[in-house]
Coordinates of C-alpha atoms and ligand atoms in Angstrom, one line a residue:
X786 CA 90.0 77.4 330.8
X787 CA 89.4 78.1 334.4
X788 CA 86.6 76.4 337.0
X789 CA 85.4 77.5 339.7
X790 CA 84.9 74.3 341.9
X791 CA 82.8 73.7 345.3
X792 CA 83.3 71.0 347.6
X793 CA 80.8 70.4 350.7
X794 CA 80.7 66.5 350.6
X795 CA 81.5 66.0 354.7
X796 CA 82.8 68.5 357.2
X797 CA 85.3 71.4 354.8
X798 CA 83.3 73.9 353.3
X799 CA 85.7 74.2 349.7
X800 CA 85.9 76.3 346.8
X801 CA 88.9 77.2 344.4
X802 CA 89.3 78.2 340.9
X803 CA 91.5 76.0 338.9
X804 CA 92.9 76.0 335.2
X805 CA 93.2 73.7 333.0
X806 CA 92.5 71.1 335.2
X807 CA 96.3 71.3 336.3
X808 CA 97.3 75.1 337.9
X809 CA 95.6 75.9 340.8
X810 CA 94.9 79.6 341.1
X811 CA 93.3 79.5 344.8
X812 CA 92.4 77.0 347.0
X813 CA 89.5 77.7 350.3
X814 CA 89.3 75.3 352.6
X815 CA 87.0 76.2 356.0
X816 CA 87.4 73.4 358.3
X817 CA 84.3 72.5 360.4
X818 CA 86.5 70.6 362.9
X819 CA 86.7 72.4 365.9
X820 CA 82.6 72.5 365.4
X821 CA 82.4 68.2 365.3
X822 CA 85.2 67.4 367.7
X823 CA 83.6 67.6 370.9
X824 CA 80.8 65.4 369.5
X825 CA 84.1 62.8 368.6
X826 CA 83.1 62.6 365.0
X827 CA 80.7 64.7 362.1
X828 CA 77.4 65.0 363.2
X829 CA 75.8 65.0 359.9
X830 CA 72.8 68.3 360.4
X831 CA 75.4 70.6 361.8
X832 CA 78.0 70.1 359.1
X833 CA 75.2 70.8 356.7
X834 CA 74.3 74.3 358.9
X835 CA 77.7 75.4 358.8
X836 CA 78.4 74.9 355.4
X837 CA 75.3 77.4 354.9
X838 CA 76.6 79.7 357.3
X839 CA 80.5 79.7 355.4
X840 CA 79.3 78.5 351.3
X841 CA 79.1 82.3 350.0
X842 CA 82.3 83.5 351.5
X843 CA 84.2 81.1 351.2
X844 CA 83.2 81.0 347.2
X845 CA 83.7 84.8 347.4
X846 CA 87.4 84.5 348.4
X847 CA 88.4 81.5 346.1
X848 CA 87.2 84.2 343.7
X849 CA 88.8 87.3 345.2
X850 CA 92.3 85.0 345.7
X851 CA 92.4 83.8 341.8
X852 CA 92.0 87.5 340.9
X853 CA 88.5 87.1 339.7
X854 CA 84.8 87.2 339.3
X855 CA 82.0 84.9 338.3
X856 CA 81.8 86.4 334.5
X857 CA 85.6 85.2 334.3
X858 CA 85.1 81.4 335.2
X859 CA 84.1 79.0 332.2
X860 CA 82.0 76.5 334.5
X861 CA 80.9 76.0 338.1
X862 CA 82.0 72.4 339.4
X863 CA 80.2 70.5 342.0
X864 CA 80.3 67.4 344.2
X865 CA 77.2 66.1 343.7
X866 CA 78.1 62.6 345.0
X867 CA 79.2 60.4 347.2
X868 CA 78.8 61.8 351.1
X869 CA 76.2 63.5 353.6
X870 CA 73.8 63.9 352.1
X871 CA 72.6 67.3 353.3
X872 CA 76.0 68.7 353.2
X873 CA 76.1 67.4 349.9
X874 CA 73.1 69.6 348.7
X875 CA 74.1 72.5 349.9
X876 CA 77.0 72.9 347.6
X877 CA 74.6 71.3 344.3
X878 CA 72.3 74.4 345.3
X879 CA 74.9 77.3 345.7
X880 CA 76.4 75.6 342.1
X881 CA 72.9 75.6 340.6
X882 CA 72.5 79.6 341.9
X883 CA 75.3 80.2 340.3
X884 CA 75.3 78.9 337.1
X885 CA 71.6 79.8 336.5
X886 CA 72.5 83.7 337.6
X887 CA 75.6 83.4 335.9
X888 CA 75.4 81.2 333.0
X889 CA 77.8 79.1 333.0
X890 CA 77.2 75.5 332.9
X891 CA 77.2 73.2 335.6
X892 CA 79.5 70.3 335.6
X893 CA 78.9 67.2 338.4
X894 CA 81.7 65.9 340.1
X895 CA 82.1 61.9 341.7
X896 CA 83.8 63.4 345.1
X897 CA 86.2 60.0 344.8
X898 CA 87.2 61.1 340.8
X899 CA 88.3 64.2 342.4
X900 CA 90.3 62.6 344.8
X901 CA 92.3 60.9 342.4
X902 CA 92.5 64.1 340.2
X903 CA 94.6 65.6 343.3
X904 CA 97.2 64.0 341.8
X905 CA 97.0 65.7 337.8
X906 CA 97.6 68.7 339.9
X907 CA 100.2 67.3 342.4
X908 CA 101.9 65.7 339.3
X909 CA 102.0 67.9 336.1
X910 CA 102.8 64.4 333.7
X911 CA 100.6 61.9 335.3
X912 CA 97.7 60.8 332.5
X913 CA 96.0 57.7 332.6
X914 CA 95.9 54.6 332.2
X915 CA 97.0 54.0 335.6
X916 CA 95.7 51.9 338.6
X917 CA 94.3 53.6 341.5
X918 CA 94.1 52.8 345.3
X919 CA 91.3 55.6 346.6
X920 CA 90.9 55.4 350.1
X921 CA 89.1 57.4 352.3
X922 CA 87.0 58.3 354.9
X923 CA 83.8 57.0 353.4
X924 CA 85.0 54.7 350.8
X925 CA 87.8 52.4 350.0
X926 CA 88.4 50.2 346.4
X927 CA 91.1 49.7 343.8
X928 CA 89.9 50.9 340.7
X929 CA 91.6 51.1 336.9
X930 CA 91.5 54.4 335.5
X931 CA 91.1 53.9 332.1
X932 CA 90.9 57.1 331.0
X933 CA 89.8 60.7 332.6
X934 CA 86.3 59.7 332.7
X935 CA 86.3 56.0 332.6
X936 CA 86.4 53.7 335.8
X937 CA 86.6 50.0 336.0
X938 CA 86.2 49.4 340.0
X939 CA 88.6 45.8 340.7
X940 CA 88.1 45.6 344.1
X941 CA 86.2 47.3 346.8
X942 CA 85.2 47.4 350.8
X943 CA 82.7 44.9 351.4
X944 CA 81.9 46.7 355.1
X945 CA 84.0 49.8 356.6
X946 CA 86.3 52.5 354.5
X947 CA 89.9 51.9 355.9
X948 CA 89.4 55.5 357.2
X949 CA 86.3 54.7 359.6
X950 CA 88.1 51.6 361.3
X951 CA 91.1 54.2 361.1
X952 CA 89.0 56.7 362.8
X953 CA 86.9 54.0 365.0
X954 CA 90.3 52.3 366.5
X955 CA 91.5 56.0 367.3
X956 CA 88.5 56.7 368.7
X957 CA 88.8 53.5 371.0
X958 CA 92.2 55.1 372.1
X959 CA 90.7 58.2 373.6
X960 CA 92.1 59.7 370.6
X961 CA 90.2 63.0 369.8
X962 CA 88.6 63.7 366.4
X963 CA 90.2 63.4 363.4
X964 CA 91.1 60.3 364.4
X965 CA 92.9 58.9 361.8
X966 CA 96.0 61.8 361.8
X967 CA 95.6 61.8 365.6
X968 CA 96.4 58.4 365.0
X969 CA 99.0 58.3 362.9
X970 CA 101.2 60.7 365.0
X971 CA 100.7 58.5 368.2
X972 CA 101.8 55.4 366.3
X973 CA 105.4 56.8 364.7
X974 CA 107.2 55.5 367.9
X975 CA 104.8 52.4 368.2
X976 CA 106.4 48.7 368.0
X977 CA 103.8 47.5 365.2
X978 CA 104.5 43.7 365.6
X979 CA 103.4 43.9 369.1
X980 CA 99.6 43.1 369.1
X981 CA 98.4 40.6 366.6
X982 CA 95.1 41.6 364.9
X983 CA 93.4 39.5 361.9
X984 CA 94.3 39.2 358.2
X985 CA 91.1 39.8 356.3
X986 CA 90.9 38.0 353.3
X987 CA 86.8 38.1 351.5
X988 CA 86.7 34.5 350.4
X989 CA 86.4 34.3 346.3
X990 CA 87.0 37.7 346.0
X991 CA 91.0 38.6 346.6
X992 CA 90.8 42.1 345.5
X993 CA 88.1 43.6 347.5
X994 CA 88.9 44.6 351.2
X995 CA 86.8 44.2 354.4
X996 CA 87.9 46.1 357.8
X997 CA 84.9 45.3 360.3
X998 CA 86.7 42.3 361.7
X999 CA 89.7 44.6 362.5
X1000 CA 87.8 47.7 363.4
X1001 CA 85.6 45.4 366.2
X1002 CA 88.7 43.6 367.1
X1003 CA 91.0 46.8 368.0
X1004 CA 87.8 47.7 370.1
X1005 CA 87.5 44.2 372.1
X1006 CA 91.1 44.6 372.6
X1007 CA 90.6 48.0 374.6
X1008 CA 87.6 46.8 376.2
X1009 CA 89.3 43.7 377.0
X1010 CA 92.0 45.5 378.8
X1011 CA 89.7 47.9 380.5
X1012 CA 87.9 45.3 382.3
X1013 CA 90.7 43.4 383.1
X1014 CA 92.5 46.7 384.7
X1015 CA 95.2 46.3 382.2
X1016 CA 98.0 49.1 380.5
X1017 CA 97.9 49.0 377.4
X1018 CA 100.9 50.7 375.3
X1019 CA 98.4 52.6 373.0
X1020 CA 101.3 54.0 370.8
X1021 CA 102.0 49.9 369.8
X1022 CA 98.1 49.4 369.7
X1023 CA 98.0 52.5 367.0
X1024 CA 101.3 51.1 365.5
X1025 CA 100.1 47.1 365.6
X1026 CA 96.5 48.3 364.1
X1027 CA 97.8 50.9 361.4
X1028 CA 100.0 47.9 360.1
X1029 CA 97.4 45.4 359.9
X1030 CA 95.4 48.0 357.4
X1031 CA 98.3 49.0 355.6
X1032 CA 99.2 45.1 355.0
X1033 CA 95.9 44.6 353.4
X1034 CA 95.7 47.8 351.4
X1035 CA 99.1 46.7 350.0
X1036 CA 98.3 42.7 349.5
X1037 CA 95.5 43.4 347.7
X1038 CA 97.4 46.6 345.5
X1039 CA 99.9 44.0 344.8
X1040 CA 97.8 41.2 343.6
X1041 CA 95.6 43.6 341.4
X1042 CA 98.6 45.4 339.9
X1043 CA 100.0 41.8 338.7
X1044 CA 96.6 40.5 337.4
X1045 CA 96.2 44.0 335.1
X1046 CA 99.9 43.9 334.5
X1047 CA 99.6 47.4 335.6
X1048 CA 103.1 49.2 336.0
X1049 CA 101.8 52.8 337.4
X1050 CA 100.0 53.3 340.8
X1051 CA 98.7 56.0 342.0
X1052 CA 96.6 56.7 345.8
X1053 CA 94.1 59.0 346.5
X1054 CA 91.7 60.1 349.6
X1055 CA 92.4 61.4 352.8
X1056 CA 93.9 58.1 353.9
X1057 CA 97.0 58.5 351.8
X1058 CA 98.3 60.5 353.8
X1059 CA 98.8 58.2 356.1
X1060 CA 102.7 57.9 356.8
X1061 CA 102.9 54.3 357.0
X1062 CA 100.8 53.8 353.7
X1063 CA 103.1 56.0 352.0
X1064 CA 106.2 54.7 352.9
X1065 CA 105.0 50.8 352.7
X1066 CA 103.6 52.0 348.8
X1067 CA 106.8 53.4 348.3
X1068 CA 108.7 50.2 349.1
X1069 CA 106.2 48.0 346.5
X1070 CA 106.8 50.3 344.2
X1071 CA 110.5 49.7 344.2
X1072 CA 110.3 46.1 344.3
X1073 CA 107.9 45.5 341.5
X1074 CA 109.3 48.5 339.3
X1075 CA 106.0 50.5 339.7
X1076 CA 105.9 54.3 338.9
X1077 CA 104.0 55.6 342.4
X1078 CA 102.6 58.9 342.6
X1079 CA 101.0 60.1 345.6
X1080 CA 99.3 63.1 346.1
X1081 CA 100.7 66.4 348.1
X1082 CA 99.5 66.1 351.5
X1083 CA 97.7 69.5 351.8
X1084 CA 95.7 68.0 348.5
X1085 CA 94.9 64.4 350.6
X1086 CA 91.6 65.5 352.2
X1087 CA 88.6 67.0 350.9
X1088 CA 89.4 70.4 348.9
X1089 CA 87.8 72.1 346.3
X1090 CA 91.1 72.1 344.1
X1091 CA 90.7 69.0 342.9
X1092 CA 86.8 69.0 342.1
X1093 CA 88.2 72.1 339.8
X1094 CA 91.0 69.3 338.3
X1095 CA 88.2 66.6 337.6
X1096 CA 85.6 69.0 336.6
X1097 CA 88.1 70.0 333.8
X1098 CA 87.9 66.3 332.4
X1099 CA 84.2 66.1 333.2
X1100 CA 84.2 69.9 331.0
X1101 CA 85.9 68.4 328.4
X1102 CA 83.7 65.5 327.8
X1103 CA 80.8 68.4 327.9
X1104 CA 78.9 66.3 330.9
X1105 CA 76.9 69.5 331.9
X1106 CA 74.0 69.1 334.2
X1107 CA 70.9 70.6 334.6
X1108 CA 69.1 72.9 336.7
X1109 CA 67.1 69.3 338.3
X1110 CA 71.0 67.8 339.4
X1111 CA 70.0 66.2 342.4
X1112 CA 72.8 65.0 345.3
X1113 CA 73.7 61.5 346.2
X1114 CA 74.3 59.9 349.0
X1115 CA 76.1 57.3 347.5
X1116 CA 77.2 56.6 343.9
X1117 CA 79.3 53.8 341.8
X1118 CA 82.9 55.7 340.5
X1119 CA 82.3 54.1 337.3
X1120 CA 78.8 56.1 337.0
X1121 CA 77.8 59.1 335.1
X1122 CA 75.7 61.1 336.8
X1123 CA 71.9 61.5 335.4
X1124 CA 72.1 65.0 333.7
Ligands
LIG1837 O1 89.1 61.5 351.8 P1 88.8 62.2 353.1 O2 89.3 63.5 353.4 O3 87.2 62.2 353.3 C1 86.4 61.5 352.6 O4 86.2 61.8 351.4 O5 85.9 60.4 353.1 O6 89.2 61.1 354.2 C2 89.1 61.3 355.5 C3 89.7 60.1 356.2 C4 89.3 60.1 357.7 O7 88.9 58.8 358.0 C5 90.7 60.4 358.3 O8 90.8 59.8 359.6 C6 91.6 59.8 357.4 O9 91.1 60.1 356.1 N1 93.0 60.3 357.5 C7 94.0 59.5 357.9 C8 95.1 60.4 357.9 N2 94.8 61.6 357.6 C9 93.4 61.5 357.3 N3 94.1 58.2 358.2 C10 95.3 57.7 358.6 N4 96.4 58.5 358.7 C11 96.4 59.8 358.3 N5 97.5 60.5 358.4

Protein backbone atom coordinates (compact mmCIF):
# COMPACT_ATOMS: atom_id res chain seq x y z
CA UNK A 1 0.00 0.00 0.00
CA UNK A 2 1.69 3.13 -0.79
CA UNK A 3 0.98 6.99 0.83
CA UNK A 4 1.59 9.85 -0.35
CA UNK A 5 2.42 12.07 2.77
CA UNK A 6 2.79 16.03 3.27
CA UNK A 7 4.49 17.70 5.90
CA UNK A 8 4.25 21.67 6.40
CA UNK A 9 4.04 21.79 10.29
CA UNK A 10 7.11 24.61 10.76
CA UNK A 11 9.72 25.76 8.26
CA UNK A 12 10.31 22.25 5.51
CA UNK A 13 7.93 22.16 2.92
CA UNK A 14 7.67 17.85 2.83
CA UNK A 15 6.17 15.36 0.75
CA UNK A 16 7.22 11.55 -0.03
CA UNK A 17 5.40 8.47 -0.98
CA UNK A 18 6.04 5.61 1.31
CA UNK A 19 4.92 1.88 1.46
CA UNK A 20 3.82 -0.03 3.82
CA UNK A 21 4.58 2.24 6.34
CA UNK A 22 8.23 0.82 6.19
CA UNK A 23 10.05 1.43 2.44
CA UNK A 24 10.41 4.80 1.60
CA UNK A 25 10.16 5.30 -2.13
CA UNK A 26 10.98 9.23 -2.22
CA UNK A 27 11.58 11.57 0.23
CA UNK A 28 11.11 15.95 -0.57
CA UNK A 29 12.35 18.01 1.73
CA UNK A 30 12.47 22.07 0.72
CA UNK A 31 14.10 23.78 3.49
CA UNK A 32 12.86 27.29 4.29
CA UNK A 33 16.09 28.17 6.22
CA UNK A 34 17.99 30.37 4.43
CA UNK A 35 14.44 32.36 4.13
CA UNK A 36 14.15 32.51 8.45
CA UNK A 37 17.83 32.80 9.26
CA UNK A 38 18.38 36.38 8.96
CA UNK A 39 15.30 36.92 11.17
CA UNK A 40 17.41 34.39 13.84
CA UNK A 41 14.43 32.03 14.07
CA UNK A 42 10.86 31.09 11.93
CA UNK A 43 8.81 33.89 11.49
CA UNK A 44 5.59 32.15 11.49
CA UNK A 45 3.54 34.29 8.05
CA UNK A 46 6.53 33.81 5.88
CA UNK A 47 6.95 30.11 6.46
CA UNK A 48 3.30 29.74 5.70
CA UNK A 49 3.95 31.97 2.17
CA UNK A 50 6.67 29.85 1.14
CA UNK A 51 5.18 26.77 1.77
CA UNK A 52 2.42 28.08 -0.82
CA UNK A 53 4.98 29.12 -3.16
CA UNK A 54 6.98 25.38 -2.92
CA UNK A 55 3.54 22.79 -1.79
CA UNK A 56 2.73 21.74 -5.51
CA UNK A 57 6.17 21.03 -6.60
CA UNK A 58 7.50 19.66 -4.16
CA UNK A 59 4.35 17.11 -4.09
CA UNK A 60 4.95 16.83 -7.85
CA UNK A 61 8.46 15.44 -7.46
CA UNK A 62 7.87 13.07 -4.35
CA UNK A 63 5.58 11.82 -7.08
CA UNK A 64 7.83 11.97 -10.18
CA UNK A 65 10.86 10.38 -7.73
CA UNK A 66 8.58 7.26 -6.50
CA UNK A 67 7.80 6.57 -10.15
CA UNK A 68 4.26 7.72 -9.88
CA UNK A 69 1.06 9.59 -10.09
CA UNK A 70 -1.89 10.48 -7.82
CA UNK A 71 -4.24 7.57 -9.31
CA UNK A 72 -1.29 5.14 -7.96
CA UNK A 73 -1.20 6.27 -4.23
CA UNK A 74 -3.87 4.57 -1.78
CA UNK A 75 -4.24 7.71 0.54
CA UNK A 76 -3.03 11.28 1.01
CA UNK A 77 -1.41 11.79 4.62
CA UNK A 78 -1.39 15.00 6.41
CA UNK A 79 -0.05 16.79 9.45
CA UNK A 80 -2.84 18.30 10.66
CA UNK A 81 -1.45 18.95 14.16
CA UNK A 82 0.71 20.14 16.36
CA UNK A 83 2.74 23.42 14.96
CA UNK A 84 2.20 26.94 13.10
CA UNK A 85 -0.65 27.14 12.62
CA UNK A 86 -0.93 28.70 9.18
CA UNK A 87 1.86 26.52 7.91
CA UNK A 88 -0.04 23.83 9.21
CA UNK A 89 -3.16 24.68 6.97
CA UNK A 90 -1.55 24.86 4.11
CA UNK A 91 -0.56 21.36 3.86
CA UNK A 92 -4.51 20.20 5.39
CA UNK A 93 -5.74 22.24 2.20
CA UNK A 94 -3.33 20.85 -0.62
CA UNK A 95 -4.28 17.20 1.21
CA UNK A 96 -8.04 18.01 1.12
CA UNK A 97 -7.45 19.22 -2.91
CA UNK A 98 -6.11 16.21 -3.43
CA UNK A 99 -8.11 13.67 -2.06
CA UNK A 100 -11.39 15.38 -3.10
CA UNK A 101 -9.94 15.65 -6.99
CA UNK A 102 -8.43 12.37 -6.52
CA UNK A 103 -10.39 10.22 -4.34
CA UNK A 104 -8.46 8.86 -2.12
CA UNK A 105 -9.05 9.27 1.48
CA UNK A 106 -7.51 11.53 3.66
CA UNK A 107 -5.74 10.29 6.69
CA UNK A 108 -4.65 12.96 9.76
CA UNK A 109 -1.40 12.71 11.10
CA UNK A 110 -0.23 13.92 15.04
CA UNK A 111 3.19 15.58 13.61
CA UNK A 112 4.94 14.06 17.06
CA UNK A 113 3.33 10.18 16.05
CA UNK A 114 5.26 10.74 12.94
CA UNK A 115 8.31 11.57 14.63
CA UNK A 116 8.46 8.52 16.41
CA UNK A 117 7.34 6.46 13.21
CA UNK A 118 10.88 7.70 11.74
CA UNK A 119 12.06 4.98 13.50
CA UNK A 120 9.62 1.84 11.81
CA UNK A 121 11.34 3.11 8.79
CA UNK A 122 14.94 3.55 10.27
CA UNK A 123 14.37 0.14 11.99
CA UNK A 124 12.68 -2.53 9.82
CA UNK A 125 11.81 -4.79 13.39
CA UNK A 126 10.91 -2.15 15.82
CA UNK A 127 6.95 -2.70 16.87
CA UNK A 128 5.55 -1.53 19.86
CA UNK A 129 5.21 -1.62 22.95
CA UNK A 130 8.12 0.41 23.56
CA UNK A 131 8.74 3.69 25.56
CA UNK A 132 9.42 6.82 23.78
CA UNK A 133 11.51 10.02 24.54
CA UNK A 134 10.02 12.66 21.62
CA UNK A 135 11.82 15.70 21.73
CA UNK A 136 11.66 18.41 19.61
CA UNK A 137 11.50 21.81 18.65
CA UNK A 138 8.03 22.44 19.81
CA UNK A 139 7.39 19.72 22.20
CA UNK A 140 9.20 17.51 24.66
CA UNK A 141 7.47 14.29 26.87
CA UNK A 142 8.07 10.63 27.50
CA UNK A 143 5.33 8.89 26.38
CA UNK A 144 4.48 4.74 26.26
CA UNK A 145 3.58 3.66 22.94
CA UNK A 146 1.21 1.12 23.55
CA UNK A 147 0.43 0.23 20.37
CA UNK A 148 0.66 2.04 16.65
CA UNK A 149 -2.14 4.28 17.53
CA UNK A 150 -2.30 4.25 21.28
CA UNK A 151 -0.34 6.89 23.54
CA UNK A 152 -0.19 7.01 27.19
CA UNK A 153 1.90 10.49 27.77
CA UNK A 154 4.18 9.81 31.44
CA UNK A 155 5.79 12.82 31.53
CA UNK A 156 5.93 16.06 29.69
CA UNK A 157 7.38 19.87 29.55
CA UNK A 158 5.72 21.96 31.95
CA UNK A 159 7.35 25.29 30.05
CA UNK A 160 9.97 25.17 27.05
CA UNK A 161 10.66 22.04 24.46
CA UNK A 162 14.27 21.05 25.14
CA UNK A 163 14.82 22.30 21.48
CA UNK A 164 13.69 26.06 22.18
CA UNK A 165 16.06 26.46 25.31
CA UNK A 166 18.44 24.45 22.75
CA UNK A 167 17.75 26.99 20.17
CA UNK A 168 17.33 30.09 22.78
CA UNK A 169 20.90 29.32 24.56
CA UNK A 170 22.39 29.16 20.88
CA UNK A 171 20.92 32.07 20.10
CA UNK A 172 22.42 33.86 23.28
CA UNK A 173 25.85 32.69 21.78
CA UNK A 174 25.58 34.69 18.62
CA UNK A 175 24.98 31.36 17.18
CA UNK A 176 23.03 31.77 13.79
CA UNK A 177 19.70 29.89 13.12
CA UNK A 178 19.19 26.60 13.53
CA UNK A 179 20.47 26.92 16.65
CA UNK A 180 20.35 23.85 18.18
CA UNK A 181 22.90 21.89 15.35
CA UNK A 182 24.84 25.16 15.23
CA UNK A 183 25.11 24.33 18.68
CA UNK A 184 25.87 21.11 18.92
CA UNK A 185 29.00 21.37 16.53
CA UNK A 186 30.47 24.40 18.68
CA UNK A 187 30.10 22.28 21.90
CA UNK A 188 32.11 18.87 20.61
CA UNK A 189 35.43 20.40 21.96
CA UNK A 190 33.67 22.17 24.98
CA UNK A 191 34.72 21.17 28.72
CA UNK A 192 30.93 20.50 29.87
CA UNK A 193 31.68 20.50 33.63
CA UNK A 194 32.92 24.00 33.37
CA UNK A 195 29.77 26.28 34.05
CA UNK A 196 27.29 25.00 36.53
CA UNK A 197 23.66 25.51 35.41
CA UNK A 198 20.48 24.19 37.58
CA UNK A 199 19.04 20.70 37.98
CA UNK A 200 15.35 21.04 37.24
CA UNK A 201 13.29 18.80 39.08
CA UNK A 202 9.02 19.76 38.85
CA UNK A 203 8.18 19.03 42.49
CA UNK A 204 5.51 16.00 42.77
CA UNK A 205 5.82 15.23 39.34
CA UNK A 206 9.51 13.36 38.58
CA UNK A 207 8.74 12.41 35.06
CA UNK A 208 7.75 15.59 33.50
CA UNK A 209 10.65 18.08 32.49
CA UNK A 210 10.79 21.96 32.74
CA UNK A 211 13.73 23.95 30.84
CA UNK A 212 12.74 27.74 31.45
CA UNK A 213 14.99 27.92 34.54
CA UNK A 214 17.94 26.75 32.31
CA UNK A 215 17.04 28.51 29.16
CA UNK A 216 16.86 32.08 31.29
CA UNK A 217 19.88 31.09 33.23
CA UNK A 218 22.31 30.32 30.07
CA UNK A 219 20.98 33.87 29.00
CA UNK A 220 21.85 35.82 32.50
CA UNK A 221 25.10 34.07 32.21
CA UNK A 222 25.88 35.80 28.81
CA UNK A 223 24.41 38.88 29.87
CA UNK A 224 26.17 38.69 33.02
CA UNK A 225 29.48 38.49 31.27
CA UNK A 226 28.66 41.07 28.76
CA UNK A 227 28.19 43.77 31.24
CA UNK A 228 30.92 42.82 33.20
CA UNK A 229 33.36 42.94 29.97
CA UNK A 230 34.10 39.32 30.48
CA UNK A 231 35.37 36.21 27.84
CA UNK A 232 33.44 33.80 27.99
CA UNK A 233 34.60 30.22 26.39
CA UNK A 234 31.31 29.77 24.46
CA UNK A 235 32.38 26.29 23.14
CA UNK A 236 32.29 25.17 27.35
CA UNK A 237 29.06 27.39 27.73
CA UNK A 238 27.47 25.18 24.68
CA UNK A 239 29.22 22.04 26.15
CA UNK A 240 28.23 23.01 30.11
CA UNK A 241 24.46 23.86 28.84
CA UNK A 242 23.95 20.85 26.32
CA UNK A 243 24.91 18.64 29.40
CA UNK A 244 22.59 20.09 31.80
CA UNK A 245 19.55 19.16 29.19
CA UNK A 246 20.83 15.97 28.27
CA UNK A 247 21.20 15.04 32.23
CA UNK A 248 17.53 15.75 32.66
CA UNK A 249 16.24 14.13 29.49
CA UNK A 250 18.16 10.98 30.71
CA UNK A 251 17.12 11.26 34.72
CA UNK A 252 13.86 11.43 33.94
CA UNK A 253 14.11 8.42 30.86
CA UNK A 254 15.70 6.45 33.48
CA UNK A 255 13.21 6.79 36.24
CA UNK A 256 10.20 6.26 33.80
CA UNK A 257 11.78 3.27 32.17
CA UNK A 258 12.07 1.57 35.78
CA UNK A 259 8.56 2.60 36.98
CA UNK A 260 6.89 0.82 33.56
CA UNK A 261 9.60 -1.85 33.76
CA UNK A 262 10.05 -0.92 30.29
CA UNK A 263 13.12 -2.68 28.60
CA UNK A 264 12.94 -0.91 24.88
CA UNK A 265 13.58 2.83 24.32
CA UNK A 266 13.26 4.56 21.54
CA UNK A 267 13.79 8.81 20.74
CA UNK A 268 12.27 10.80 18.27
CA UNK A 269 12.21 14.70 17.04
CA UNK A 270 14.71 16.80 15.74
CA UNK A 271 16.54 16.88 19.14
CA UNK A 272 17.71 13.37 18.87
CA UNK A 273 20.01 14.18 16.86
CA UNK A 274 21.69 15.75 19.15
CA UNK A 275 25.35 14.03 19.55
CA UNK A 276 25.51 14.15 23.13
CA UNK A 277 21.82 12.77 23.64
CA UNK A 278 22.73 9.96 21.49
CA UNK A 279 25.72 8.88 22.92
CA UNK A 280 24.64 9.59 26.75
CA UNK A 281 21.15 7.27 25.59
CA UNK A 282 23.51 4.86 24.30
CA UNK A 283 25.42 4.51 27.52
CA UNK A 284 21.87 3.97 29.66
CA UNK A 285 21.01 1.73 27.49
CA UNK A 286 23.96 -0.47 28.15
CA UNK A 287 23.78 -0.16 31.76
CA UNK A 288 20.22 -0.99 32.32
CA UNK A 289 20.07 -3.71 29.38
CA UNK A 290 17.73 -1.48 27.34
CA UNK A 291 17.23 -2.13 23.46
CA UNK A 292 17.76 1.69 22.13
CA UNK A 293 16.80 2.58 18.76
CA UNK A 294 17.31 5.96 17.44
CA UNK A 295 16.29 7.26 14.34
CA UNK A 296 18.67 7.93 11.13
CA UNK A 297 19.74 11.40 11.32
CA UNK A 298 18.56 12.61 7.86
CA UNK A 299 14.89 11.17 9.37
CA UNK A 300 15.43 13.48 12.88
CA UNK A 301 13.78 16.67 11.62
CA UNK A 302 10.59 17.29 10.06
CA UNK A 303 10.15 15.15 6.67
CA UNK A 304 7.32 13.96 5.04
CA UNK A 305 8.65 10.23 5.10
CA UNK A 306 7.61 9.56 8.24
CA UNK A 307 4.01 11.24 8.09
CA UNK A 308 3.86 8.43 5.09
CA UNK A 309 5.15 5.69 8.06
CA UNK A 310 2.38 6.85 10.61
CA UNK A 311 -0.21 7.48 8.14
CA UNK A 312 0.12 3.72 7.25
CA UNK A 313 -0.97 2.83 11.03
CA UNK A 314 -3.42 5.62 11.09
CA UNK A 315 -4.64 3.78 7.35
CA UNK A 316 -4.89 0.73 8.89
CA UNK A 317 -7.08 1.66 11.78
CA UNK A 318 -9.30 3.36 8.71
CA UNK A 319 -9.04 6.93 10.71
CA UNK A 320 -10.00 8.86 7.42
CA UNK A 321 -11.04 12.42 7.77
CA UNK A 322 -13.25 14.55 6.06
CA UNK A 323 -13.40 17.24 3.68
CA UNK A 324 -14.08 19.81 7.18
CA UNK A 325 -10.38 18.38 8.82
CA UNK A 326 -9.45 21.53 10.36
CA UNK A 327 -5.50 22.26 11.56
CA UNK A 328 -4.32 22.52 15.15
CA UNK A 329 -2.19 24.42 16.75
CA UNK A 330 -1.62 22.26 19.37
CA UNK A 331 -2.88 18.75 20.18
CA UNK A 332 -2.53 15.89 23.04
CA UNK A 333 -0.37 12.73 21.36
CA UNK A 334 -2.77 10.48 22.90
CA UNK A 335 -5.74 12.22 20.87
CA UNK A 336 -7.58 11.21 17.87
CA UNK A 337 -8.26 13.75 15.72
CA UNK A 338 -12.14 14.87 15.24
CA UNK A 339 -12.94 13.26 11.73
O1 LIG B 1 11.47 17.92 15.52
P1 LIG B 1 11.95 19.16 14.87
O2 LIG B 1 12.60 19.06 13.53
O3 LIG B 1 10.83 20.21 14.76
C1 LIG B 1 9.68 20.15 15.48
O4 LIG B 1 8.85 19.29 15.13
O5 LIG B 1 9.61 20.89 16.49
O6 LIG B 1 12.94 19.78 15.92
C2 LIG B 1 13.64 20.95 15.67
C3 LIG B 1 14.48 21.19 16.89
C4 LIG B 1 15.07 22.57 16.89
O7 LIG B 1 14.87 23.15 18.14
C5 LIG B 1 16.54 22.29 16.62
O8 LIG B 1 17.39 23.25 17.15
C6 LIG B 1 16.72 20.97 17.30
O9 LIG B 1 15.55 20.26 16.95
N1 LIG B 1 17.92 20.26 16.83
C7 LIG B 1 18.98 19.99 17.62
C8 LIG B 1 19.93 19.33 16.80
N2 LIG B 1 19.41 19.22 15.56
C9 LIG B 1 18.17 19.79 15.60
N3 LIG B 1 19.20 20.26 18.91
C10 LIG B 1 20.36 19.87 19.43
N4 LIG B 1 21.33 19.24 18.71
C11 LIG B 1 21.14 18.94 17.41
N5 LIG B 1 22.10 18.32 16.71
Amino acid sequence: MKILAIESSCDETAAAVVENGRTVLSNVVSTQIEKHKIFGGVVPEIASRLHTENISAVVEKALQDANCTIGDVDAVAVTYAPGLIGALLVGVNYAKGLSLASGKPLVPVHHLRSHIAANYITHKDLKPPFMCLVVSGGNTLLCKVRDYTDFEVVGRTRDDAAGEAMDKAARTLGLPYPGGVNLDKLSKNGDNTKYKFPRPHVEGSPLDFSFSGLKTSVINLVHNAEQKGEELNTADVGASFINAVVNSLAENTVNAMEQYGEKTLVLAGGVSANSVLRRRMEEEAKAHGWHLFLPDLSLCGDNGAMVGAQGYYEFLKRRFAHLSLNAKATADIAENPEI
